[in-house]
XYZ file of C-alpha atoms in Angstrom:
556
model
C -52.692 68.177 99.124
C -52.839 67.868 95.367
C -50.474 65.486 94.142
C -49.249 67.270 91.581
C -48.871 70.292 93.613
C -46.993 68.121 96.327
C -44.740 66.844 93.910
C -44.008 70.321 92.838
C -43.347 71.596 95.938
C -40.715 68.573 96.837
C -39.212 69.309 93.346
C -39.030 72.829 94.077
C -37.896 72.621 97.829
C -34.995 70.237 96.919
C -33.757 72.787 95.103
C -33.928 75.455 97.201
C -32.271 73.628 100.609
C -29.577 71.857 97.981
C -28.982 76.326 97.089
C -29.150 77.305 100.911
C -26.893 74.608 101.881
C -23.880 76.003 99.516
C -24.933 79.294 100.578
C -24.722 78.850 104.336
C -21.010 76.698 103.406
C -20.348 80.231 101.483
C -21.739 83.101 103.716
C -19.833 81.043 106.923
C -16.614 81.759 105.591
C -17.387 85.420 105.890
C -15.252 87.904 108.104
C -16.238 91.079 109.625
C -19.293 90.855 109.961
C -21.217 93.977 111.009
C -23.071 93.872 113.831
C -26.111 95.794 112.363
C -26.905 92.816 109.567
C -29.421 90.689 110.985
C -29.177 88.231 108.329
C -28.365 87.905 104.853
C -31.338 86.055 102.913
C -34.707 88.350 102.935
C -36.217 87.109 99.625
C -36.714 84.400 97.726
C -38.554 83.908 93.914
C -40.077 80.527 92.716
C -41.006 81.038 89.099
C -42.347 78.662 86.201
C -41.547 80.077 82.955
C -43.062 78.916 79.535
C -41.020 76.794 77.024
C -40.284 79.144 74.132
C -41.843 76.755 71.292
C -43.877 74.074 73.918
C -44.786 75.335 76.813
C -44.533 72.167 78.996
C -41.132 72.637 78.254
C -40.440 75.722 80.118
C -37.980 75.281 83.181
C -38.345 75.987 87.234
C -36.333 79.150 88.052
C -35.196 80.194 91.267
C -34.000 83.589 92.258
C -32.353 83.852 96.063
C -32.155 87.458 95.441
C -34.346 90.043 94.332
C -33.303 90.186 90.748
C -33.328 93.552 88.214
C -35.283 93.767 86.001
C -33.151 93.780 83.291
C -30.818 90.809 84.487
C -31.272 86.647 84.422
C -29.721 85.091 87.183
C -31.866 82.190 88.281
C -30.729 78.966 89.471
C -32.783 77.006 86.539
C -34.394 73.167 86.913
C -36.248 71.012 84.722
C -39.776 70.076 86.191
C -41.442 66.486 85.908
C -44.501 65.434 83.973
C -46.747 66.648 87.074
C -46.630 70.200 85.860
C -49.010 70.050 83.039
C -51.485 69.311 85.964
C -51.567 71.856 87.589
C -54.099 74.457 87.798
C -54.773 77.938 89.015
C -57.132 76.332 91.920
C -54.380 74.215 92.869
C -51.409 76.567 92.609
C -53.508 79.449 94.999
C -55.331 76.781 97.630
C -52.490 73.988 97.419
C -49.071 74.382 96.181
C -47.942 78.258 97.473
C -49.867 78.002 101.182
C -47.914 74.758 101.316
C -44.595 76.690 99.875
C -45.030 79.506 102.695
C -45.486 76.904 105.583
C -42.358 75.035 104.569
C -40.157 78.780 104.662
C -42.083 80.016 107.868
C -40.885 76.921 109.426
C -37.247 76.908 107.890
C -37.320 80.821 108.311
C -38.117 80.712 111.408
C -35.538 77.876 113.063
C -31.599 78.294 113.321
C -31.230 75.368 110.734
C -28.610 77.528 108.992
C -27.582 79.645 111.723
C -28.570 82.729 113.351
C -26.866 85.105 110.617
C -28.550 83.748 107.368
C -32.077 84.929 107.075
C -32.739 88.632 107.961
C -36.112 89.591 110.462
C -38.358 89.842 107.326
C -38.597 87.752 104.087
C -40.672 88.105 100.887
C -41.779 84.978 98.966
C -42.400 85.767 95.555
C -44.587 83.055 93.475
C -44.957 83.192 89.268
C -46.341 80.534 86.903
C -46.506 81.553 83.115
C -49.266 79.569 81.504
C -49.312 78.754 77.809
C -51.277 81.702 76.937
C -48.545 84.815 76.366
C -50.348 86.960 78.344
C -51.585 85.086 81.278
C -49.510 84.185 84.253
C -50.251 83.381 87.881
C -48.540 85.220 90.710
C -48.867 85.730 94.283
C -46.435 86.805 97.520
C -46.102 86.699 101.117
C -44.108 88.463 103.430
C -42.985 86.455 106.737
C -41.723 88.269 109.783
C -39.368 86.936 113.010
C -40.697 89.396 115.870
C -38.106 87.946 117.842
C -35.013 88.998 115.111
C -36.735 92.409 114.336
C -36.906 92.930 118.362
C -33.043 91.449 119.045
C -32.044 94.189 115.902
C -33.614 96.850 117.373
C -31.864 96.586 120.676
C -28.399 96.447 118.476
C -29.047 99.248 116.541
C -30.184 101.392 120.017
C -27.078 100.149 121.312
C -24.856 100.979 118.421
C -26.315 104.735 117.831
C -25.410 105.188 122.037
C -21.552 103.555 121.915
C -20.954 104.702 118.046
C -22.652 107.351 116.646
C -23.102 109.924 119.885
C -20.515 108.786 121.533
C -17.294 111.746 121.459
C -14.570 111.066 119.698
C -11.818 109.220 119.064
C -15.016 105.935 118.921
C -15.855 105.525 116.112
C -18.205 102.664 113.950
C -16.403 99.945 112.114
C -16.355 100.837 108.328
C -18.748 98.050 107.557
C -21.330 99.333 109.353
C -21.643 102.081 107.379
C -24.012 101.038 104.537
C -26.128 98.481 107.194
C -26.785 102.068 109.340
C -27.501 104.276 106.570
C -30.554 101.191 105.493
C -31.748 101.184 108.882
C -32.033 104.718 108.984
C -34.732 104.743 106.148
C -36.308 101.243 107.434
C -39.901 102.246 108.970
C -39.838 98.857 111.066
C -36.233 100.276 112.854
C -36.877 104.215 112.805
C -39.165 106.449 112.983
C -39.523 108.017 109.350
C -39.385 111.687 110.274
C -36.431 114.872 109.886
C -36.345 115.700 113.411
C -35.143 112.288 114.297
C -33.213 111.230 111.297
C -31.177 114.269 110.368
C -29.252 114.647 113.922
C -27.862 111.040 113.745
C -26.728 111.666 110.014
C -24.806 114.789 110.823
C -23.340 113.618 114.267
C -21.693 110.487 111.755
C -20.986 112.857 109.609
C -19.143 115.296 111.892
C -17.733 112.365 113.664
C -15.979 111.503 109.887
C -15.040 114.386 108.739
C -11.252 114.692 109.459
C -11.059 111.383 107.098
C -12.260 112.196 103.587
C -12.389 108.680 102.480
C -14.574 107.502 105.409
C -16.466 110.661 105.054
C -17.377 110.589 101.143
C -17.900 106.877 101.716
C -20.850 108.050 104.308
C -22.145 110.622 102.388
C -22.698 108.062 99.095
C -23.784 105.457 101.742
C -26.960 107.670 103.075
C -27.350 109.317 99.418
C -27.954 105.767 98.292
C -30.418 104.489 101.295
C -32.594 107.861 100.507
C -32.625 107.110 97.262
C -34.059 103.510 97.552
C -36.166 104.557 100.405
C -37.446 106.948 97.570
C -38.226 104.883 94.923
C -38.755 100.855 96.704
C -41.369 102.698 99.654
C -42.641 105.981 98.970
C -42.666 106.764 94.847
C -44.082 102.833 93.926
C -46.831 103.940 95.974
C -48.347 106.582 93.774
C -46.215 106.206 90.372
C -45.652 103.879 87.847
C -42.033 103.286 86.600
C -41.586 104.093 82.635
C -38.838 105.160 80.125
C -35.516 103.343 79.572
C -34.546 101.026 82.499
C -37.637 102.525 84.474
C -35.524 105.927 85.322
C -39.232 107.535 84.844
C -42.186 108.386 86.789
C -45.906 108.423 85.704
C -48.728 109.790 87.931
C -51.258 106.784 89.053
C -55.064 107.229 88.176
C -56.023 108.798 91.410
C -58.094 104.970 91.861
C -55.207 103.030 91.643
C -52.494 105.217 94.091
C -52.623 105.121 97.877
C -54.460 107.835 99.800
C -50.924 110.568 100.628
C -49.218 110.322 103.518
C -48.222 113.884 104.519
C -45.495 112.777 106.591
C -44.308 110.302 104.140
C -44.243 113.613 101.800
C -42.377 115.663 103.491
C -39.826 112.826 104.264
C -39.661 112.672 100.494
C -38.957 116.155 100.192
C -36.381 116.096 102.823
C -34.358 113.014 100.928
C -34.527 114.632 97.757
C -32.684 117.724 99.700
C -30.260 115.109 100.758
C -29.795 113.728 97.780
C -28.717 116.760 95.814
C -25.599 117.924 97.399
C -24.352 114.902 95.359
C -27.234 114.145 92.813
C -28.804 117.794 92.313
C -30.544 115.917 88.823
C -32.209 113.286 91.174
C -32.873 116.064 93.731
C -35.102 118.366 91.217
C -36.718 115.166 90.011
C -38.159 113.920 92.548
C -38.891 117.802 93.839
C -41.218 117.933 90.683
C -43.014 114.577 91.473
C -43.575 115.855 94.972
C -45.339 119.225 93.017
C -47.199 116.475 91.173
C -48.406 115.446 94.133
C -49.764 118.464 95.377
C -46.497 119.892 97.593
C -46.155 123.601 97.440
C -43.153 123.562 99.709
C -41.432 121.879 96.686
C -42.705 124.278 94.049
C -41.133 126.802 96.403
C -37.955 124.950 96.572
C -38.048 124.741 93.159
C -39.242 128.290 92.150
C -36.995 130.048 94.718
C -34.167 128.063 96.306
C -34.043 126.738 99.994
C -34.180 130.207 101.465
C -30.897 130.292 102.566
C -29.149 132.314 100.293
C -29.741 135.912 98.588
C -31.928 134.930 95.836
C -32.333 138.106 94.168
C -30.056 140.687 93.200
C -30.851 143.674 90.612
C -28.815 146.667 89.760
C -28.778 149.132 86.598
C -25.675 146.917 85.557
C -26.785 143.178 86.399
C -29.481 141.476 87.123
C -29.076 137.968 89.107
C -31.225 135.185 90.466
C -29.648 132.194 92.737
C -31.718 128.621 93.341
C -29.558 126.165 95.709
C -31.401 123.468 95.120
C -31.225 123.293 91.392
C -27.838 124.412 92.422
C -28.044 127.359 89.350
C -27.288 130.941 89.147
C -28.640 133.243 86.580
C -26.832 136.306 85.302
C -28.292 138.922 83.119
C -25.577 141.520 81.806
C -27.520 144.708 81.635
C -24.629 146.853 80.688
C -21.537 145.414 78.621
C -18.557 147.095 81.222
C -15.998 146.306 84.050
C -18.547 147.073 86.594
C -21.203 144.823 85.774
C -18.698 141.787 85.809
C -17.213 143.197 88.819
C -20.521 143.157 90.509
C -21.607 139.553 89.203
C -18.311 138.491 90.412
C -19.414 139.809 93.633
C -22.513 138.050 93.795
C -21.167 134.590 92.738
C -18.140 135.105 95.304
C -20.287 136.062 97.984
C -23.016 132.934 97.647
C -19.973 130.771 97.634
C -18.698 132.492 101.083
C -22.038 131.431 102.402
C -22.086 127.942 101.263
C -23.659 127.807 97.902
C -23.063 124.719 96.175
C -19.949 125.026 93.745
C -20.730 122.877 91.230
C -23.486 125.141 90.446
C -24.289 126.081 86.523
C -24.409 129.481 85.517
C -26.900 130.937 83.096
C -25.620 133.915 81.231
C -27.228 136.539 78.786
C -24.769 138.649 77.623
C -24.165 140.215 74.567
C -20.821 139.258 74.286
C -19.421 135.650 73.366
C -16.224 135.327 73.907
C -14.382 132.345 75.053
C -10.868 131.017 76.156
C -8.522 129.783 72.989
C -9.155 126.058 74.346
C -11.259 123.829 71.954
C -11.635 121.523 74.606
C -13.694 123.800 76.911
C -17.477 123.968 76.440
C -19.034 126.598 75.013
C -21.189 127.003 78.091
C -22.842 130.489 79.888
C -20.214 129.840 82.859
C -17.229 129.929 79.795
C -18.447 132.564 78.170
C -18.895 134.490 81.617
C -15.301 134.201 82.794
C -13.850 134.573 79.137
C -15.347 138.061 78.844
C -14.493 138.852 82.358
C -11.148 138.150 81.772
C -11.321 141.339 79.520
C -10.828 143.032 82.047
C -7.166 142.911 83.839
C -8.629 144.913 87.035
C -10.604 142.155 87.618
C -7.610 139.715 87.928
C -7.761 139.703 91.640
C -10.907 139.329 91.843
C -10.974 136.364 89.077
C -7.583 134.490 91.630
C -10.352 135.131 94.570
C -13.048 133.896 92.619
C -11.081 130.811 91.873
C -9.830 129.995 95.358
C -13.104 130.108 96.760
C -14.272 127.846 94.060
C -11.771 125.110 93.404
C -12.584 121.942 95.059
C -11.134 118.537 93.980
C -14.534 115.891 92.810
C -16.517 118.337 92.223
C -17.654 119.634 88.885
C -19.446 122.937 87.339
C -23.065 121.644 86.119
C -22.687 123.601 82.674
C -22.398 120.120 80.904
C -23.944 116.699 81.223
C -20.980 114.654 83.077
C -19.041 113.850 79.850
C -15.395 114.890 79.191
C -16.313 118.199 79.004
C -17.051 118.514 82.846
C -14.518 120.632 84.412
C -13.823 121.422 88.290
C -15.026 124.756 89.576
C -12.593 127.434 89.199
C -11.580 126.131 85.759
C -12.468 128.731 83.455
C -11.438 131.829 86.066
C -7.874 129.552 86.476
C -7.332 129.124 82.591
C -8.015 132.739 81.821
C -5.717 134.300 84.408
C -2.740 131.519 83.447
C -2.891 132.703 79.890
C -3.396 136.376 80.198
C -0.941 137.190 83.254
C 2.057 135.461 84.889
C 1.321 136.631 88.387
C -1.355 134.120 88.620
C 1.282 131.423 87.573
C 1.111 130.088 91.324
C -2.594 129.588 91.148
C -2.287 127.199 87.840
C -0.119 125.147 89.762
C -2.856 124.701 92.429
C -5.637 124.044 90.319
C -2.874 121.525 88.419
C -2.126 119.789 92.204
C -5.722 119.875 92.983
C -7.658 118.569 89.615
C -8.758 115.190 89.247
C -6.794 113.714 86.712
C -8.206 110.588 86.115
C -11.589 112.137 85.761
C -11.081 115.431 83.932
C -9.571 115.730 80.893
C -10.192 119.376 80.063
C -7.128 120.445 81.126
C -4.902 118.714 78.653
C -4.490 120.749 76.007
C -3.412 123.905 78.573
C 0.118 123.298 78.094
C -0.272 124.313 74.062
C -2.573 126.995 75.126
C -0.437 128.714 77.477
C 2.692 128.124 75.454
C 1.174 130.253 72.719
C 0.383 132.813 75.430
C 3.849 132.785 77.146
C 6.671 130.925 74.909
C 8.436 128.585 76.441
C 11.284 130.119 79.113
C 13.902 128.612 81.711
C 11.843 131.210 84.102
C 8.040 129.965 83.452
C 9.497 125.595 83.496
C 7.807 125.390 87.010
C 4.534 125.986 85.802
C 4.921 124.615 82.876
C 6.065 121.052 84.718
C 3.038 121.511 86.555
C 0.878 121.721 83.631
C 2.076 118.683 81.944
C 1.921 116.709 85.200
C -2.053 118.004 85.648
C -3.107 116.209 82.387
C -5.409 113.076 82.338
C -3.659 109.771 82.219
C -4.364 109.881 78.348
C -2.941 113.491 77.525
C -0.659 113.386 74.483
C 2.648 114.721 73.977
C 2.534 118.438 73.409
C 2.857 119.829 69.831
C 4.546 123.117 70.232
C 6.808 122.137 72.752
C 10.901 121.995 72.348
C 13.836 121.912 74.575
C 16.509 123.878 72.516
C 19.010 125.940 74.650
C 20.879 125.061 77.203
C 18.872 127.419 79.576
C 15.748 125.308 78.945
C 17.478 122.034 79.363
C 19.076 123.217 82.330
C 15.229 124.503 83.655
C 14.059 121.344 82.830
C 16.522 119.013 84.944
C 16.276 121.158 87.983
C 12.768 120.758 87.760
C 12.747 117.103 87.357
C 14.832 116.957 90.351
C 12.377 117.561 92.672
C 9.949 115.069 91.630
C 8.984 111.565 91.452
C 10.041 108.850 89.025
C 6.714 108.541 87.474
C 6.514 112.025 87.121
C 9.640 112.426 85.331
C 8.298 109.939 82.807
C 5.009 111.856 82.214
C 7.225 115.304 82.025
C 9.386 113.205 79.368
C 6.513 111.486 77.449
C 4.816 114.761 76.938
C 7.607 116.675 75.743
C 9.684 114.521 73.481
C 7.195 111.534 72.886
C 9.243 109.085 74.259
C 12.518 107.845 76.159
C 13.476 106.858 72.225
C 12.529 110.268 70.848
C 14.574 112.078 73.807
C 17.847 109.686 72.919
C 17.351 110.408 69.232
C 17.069 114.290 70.487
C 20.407 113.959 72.358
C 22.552 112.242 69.473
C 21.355 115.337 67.352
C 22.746 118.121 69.444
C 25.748 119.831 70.164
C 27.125 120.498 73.120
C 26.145 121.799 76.077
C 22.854 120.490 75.066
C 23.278 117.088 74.116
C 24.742 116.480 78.029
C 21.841 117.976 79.300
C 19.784 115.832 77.283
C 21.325 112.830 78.113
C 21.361 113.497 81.896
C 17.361 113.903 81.409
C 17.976 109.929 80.417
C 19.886 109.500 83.203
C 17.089 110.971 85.554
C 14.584 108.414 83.769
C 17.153 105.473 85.231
């Protein structure tokens, strides 16, 4: 071998053992383990890069993961005089043969123990030379038959005792993520529907009594479609562009693969599984599968899976429903109680049958009106509700509406995700609360049910419905409820005062009944503060001022 190269390579593979060492110390100390990992370490990158002002004075990096784009997190080495020796010859016939043998072998032995490498590894190899636009780079992938063979077995194993098993077995919760990647690995599974889709929804059945376990599942396959997507299928026949390479660009048909029609229509199914919880990923990549040629995705994207009513006309509406881009269109031919009553019908009736709630609505209507809540968005789906409301003998049908709809995470697509986003059922809920008291018991669902931390929407209610209702001993229930369904940054409300006895004693029975942190909220939003309340109290009179002061007492 060159010498240079050779003194490279014993540079460079000091390094690398001297990292592996630490990381074997590290990855030992490890608990849990899943069964399904084969190994940890499935890549590694050897990289010169140029000095910025003298290019011999660049540094060796070293990257024991695959890194993002976007990131730096090489291990970083100064090299020795030998490097300005080196040539392109040397580096392709010499130095990275003699790199590969030296990881085979190490790759290959138990030198760190059976769990460190996976069954495959990539060696990645990149020399910048002095010119800015020239750099050398090459790449190997090594492969343990024996490892892929032993992890086959333990994933056959595992779907037979696990995942098809009946219940009460179940798989460890580390497993998860390992099963959902081997799932979408071509080397472990057969890349087709037929046989991926029945061991999804058997987990997913399995989980379903246990939300946590069961959302975790659902973002754990979501995820392993998505890089099954875009690390094996899109690279293949699109470039990446745009801002953090979120877009795809059609190859030259000369530089893309020849299609793979089952590889296709796997693509089309992920995207499909994606939606549910992506729907903006799932009509992307349904429109790069169009580019491609698929006319089952122009379908899907022209007319909805199939499984819904897609179509409905009448003299008094007009309405079109697309499950996959999760939207329904309304049309208002004729401004009156019966053409809301019928679109009500339609929406209501999709959602019976499993339409996706977090759907957006798109509205034409000659009428704009919308709920007195600054907050809300001026959206199609707000405007839709806010004239329905109109129309009190739609009420019911509004509270049925809602229950049907309202469903804690998820969120009406009539915004991009921003504070705006509300849970379904918001607008219908709102409307009713502020234009009737007989729906006061569904406000104080949607108020149990919304996602506080994440929505904020709901805030500014409380002023909303006071100016509707007042505030009364009879309606402190709902009003409690209110305040307590705010975000974790809702202010105190403005138009809000405890001033008769009546309402202070409403108030304490109310705060009777509920936690200590909830009292606090109640107390923060109506006076301000524990300070403000006091300062309230010493201002009173009696009856009041005791019932003030026991609201104190309540705070301990």
């Amino acid at each position: 071998m060159n010498q240079a190269a050779e003194a490279f390579l014993n540079d460079i593979w000091s390094h690398i053992t001297a990292i592996y060492d630490k990381e074997s110390q590290r990855i030992s100390e490890f608990k849990d383990r899943s069964r399904l990992q084969a190994g940890v370490y499935d890549y590694l990158r050897v990289a010169w890069r140029k000095g910025k002002f003298n290019w011999a004075q660049g540094k060796i990096h070293i990257d024991i993961y695959e890194p993002f784009s976007w990131s730096d997190s090489s291990y970083k080495f100064e090299a020795g005089t030998y490097i300005v020796e080196l040539t392109d010859e040397i580096l392709i016939h010499d130095f990275f043969p003699a790199l590969c043998d030296r990881m085979d072998k190490l790759f290959q032995s138990d030198d760190y123990g059976p769990n460190f490498f996976d069954y495959r590894f990539e060696i990645v190899f990149e020399f910048e030379w002095e010119q800015s636009k020239l750099y050398h780079s090459q790449s190997q992938c090594l492969l343990n038959e024996e490892k892929l063979q032993g992890l086959k077995q333990t994933l056959d194993i595992f779907i037979d005792t696990k995942i098809l098993s009946e219940l009460p077995v179940l798989p460890k919760e580390n497993d998860g993520s390992f099963f959902a990647r081997h799932l979408m690995n071509p080397d472990l599974m057969e890349q087709r529907q037929e046989v991926i889709e029945p061991l999804i929804r058997r987990l997913s059945d399995k989980l379903r009594p246990n939300r946590e376990r069961s959302d975790k599942w659902t973002y754990q396959y979501t995820s392993a479609f998505k890089n099954w997507a875009e690390e094996r299928f899109l690279d293949q026949y699109f470039d990446r562009s745009g801002n953090f390479g979120l877009d795809w660009v059609l190859k030259n048909e000369t530089e893309r693969n020849e299609l793979n029609v089952q590889e296709l229509d796997f693509f089309i199914y992920a995207a499909l599984q994606i939606g549910p919880k992506e729907p903006d990923i799932r009509e992307k990549y349904l429109k790069l599968a169009v580019e491609l040629g698929s006319k089952q995705a122009a379908n899907y994207l022209k007319q909805g899976s199939g499984l819904f009513e897609s179509v409905y006309n009448s003299n008094l509406i007009q309405g079109k429903a697309n499950d996959i881009i999760q939207t329904i269109e309304i049309r208002i031919v004729s401004e009156e109680e019966a053409a809301y009553r019928e679109a009500l019908d339609f929406i209501s009736n999709l959602l019976r049958q499993g339409f996706p709630k977090g759907y957006n609505l798109k509205l034409k209507s000659k009428e704009k009106h919308y709920l007195p809540l600054k907050e809300l968005a001026k959206s199609g789906h707000h405007r839709f509700f806010a004239n329905a409301v109109r129309y009190p003998a739609l009420f019911p049908q509004l509270a049925a509406y809602a229950e049907l709809a309202m469903e804690e995470f998820a969120w009406y697509q009539d915004v991009e995700p921003s504070e705006k986003s509300v849970m379904p059922g918001t607008y219908a809920v709102f409307g009713l609360g502020l234009y009737s008291d007989a729906y006061f018991p569904l406000v104080q669902r949607y108020m149990e049910l919304v996602d506080e931390e994440h929505q904020s929407a709901q805030d500014r209610y409380a002023e909303a419905f006071i100016e509707a209702h007042g505030v009364t001993a009879e309606h402190m229930p709902v009003l409690v409820s209110i305040l307590l369904g705010g975000n974790q940054s809702a202010k105190p409300v403005k138009n809000i005062a405890i001033d008769t006895p009546e309402l202070g004693d409403a108030l304490i029975r109310e705060l009777e009944t509920i936690e200590d942190y909830e009292r606090e909220v109640v107390i923060y939003r109506i006076f301000g503060s524990n300070k403000k309340l006091a300062q309230a109290a010493k201002k009173e009179s009696s009856p009041l001022k005791e019932q003030l002061d026991q609201l104190l007492e309540l705070l301990g």
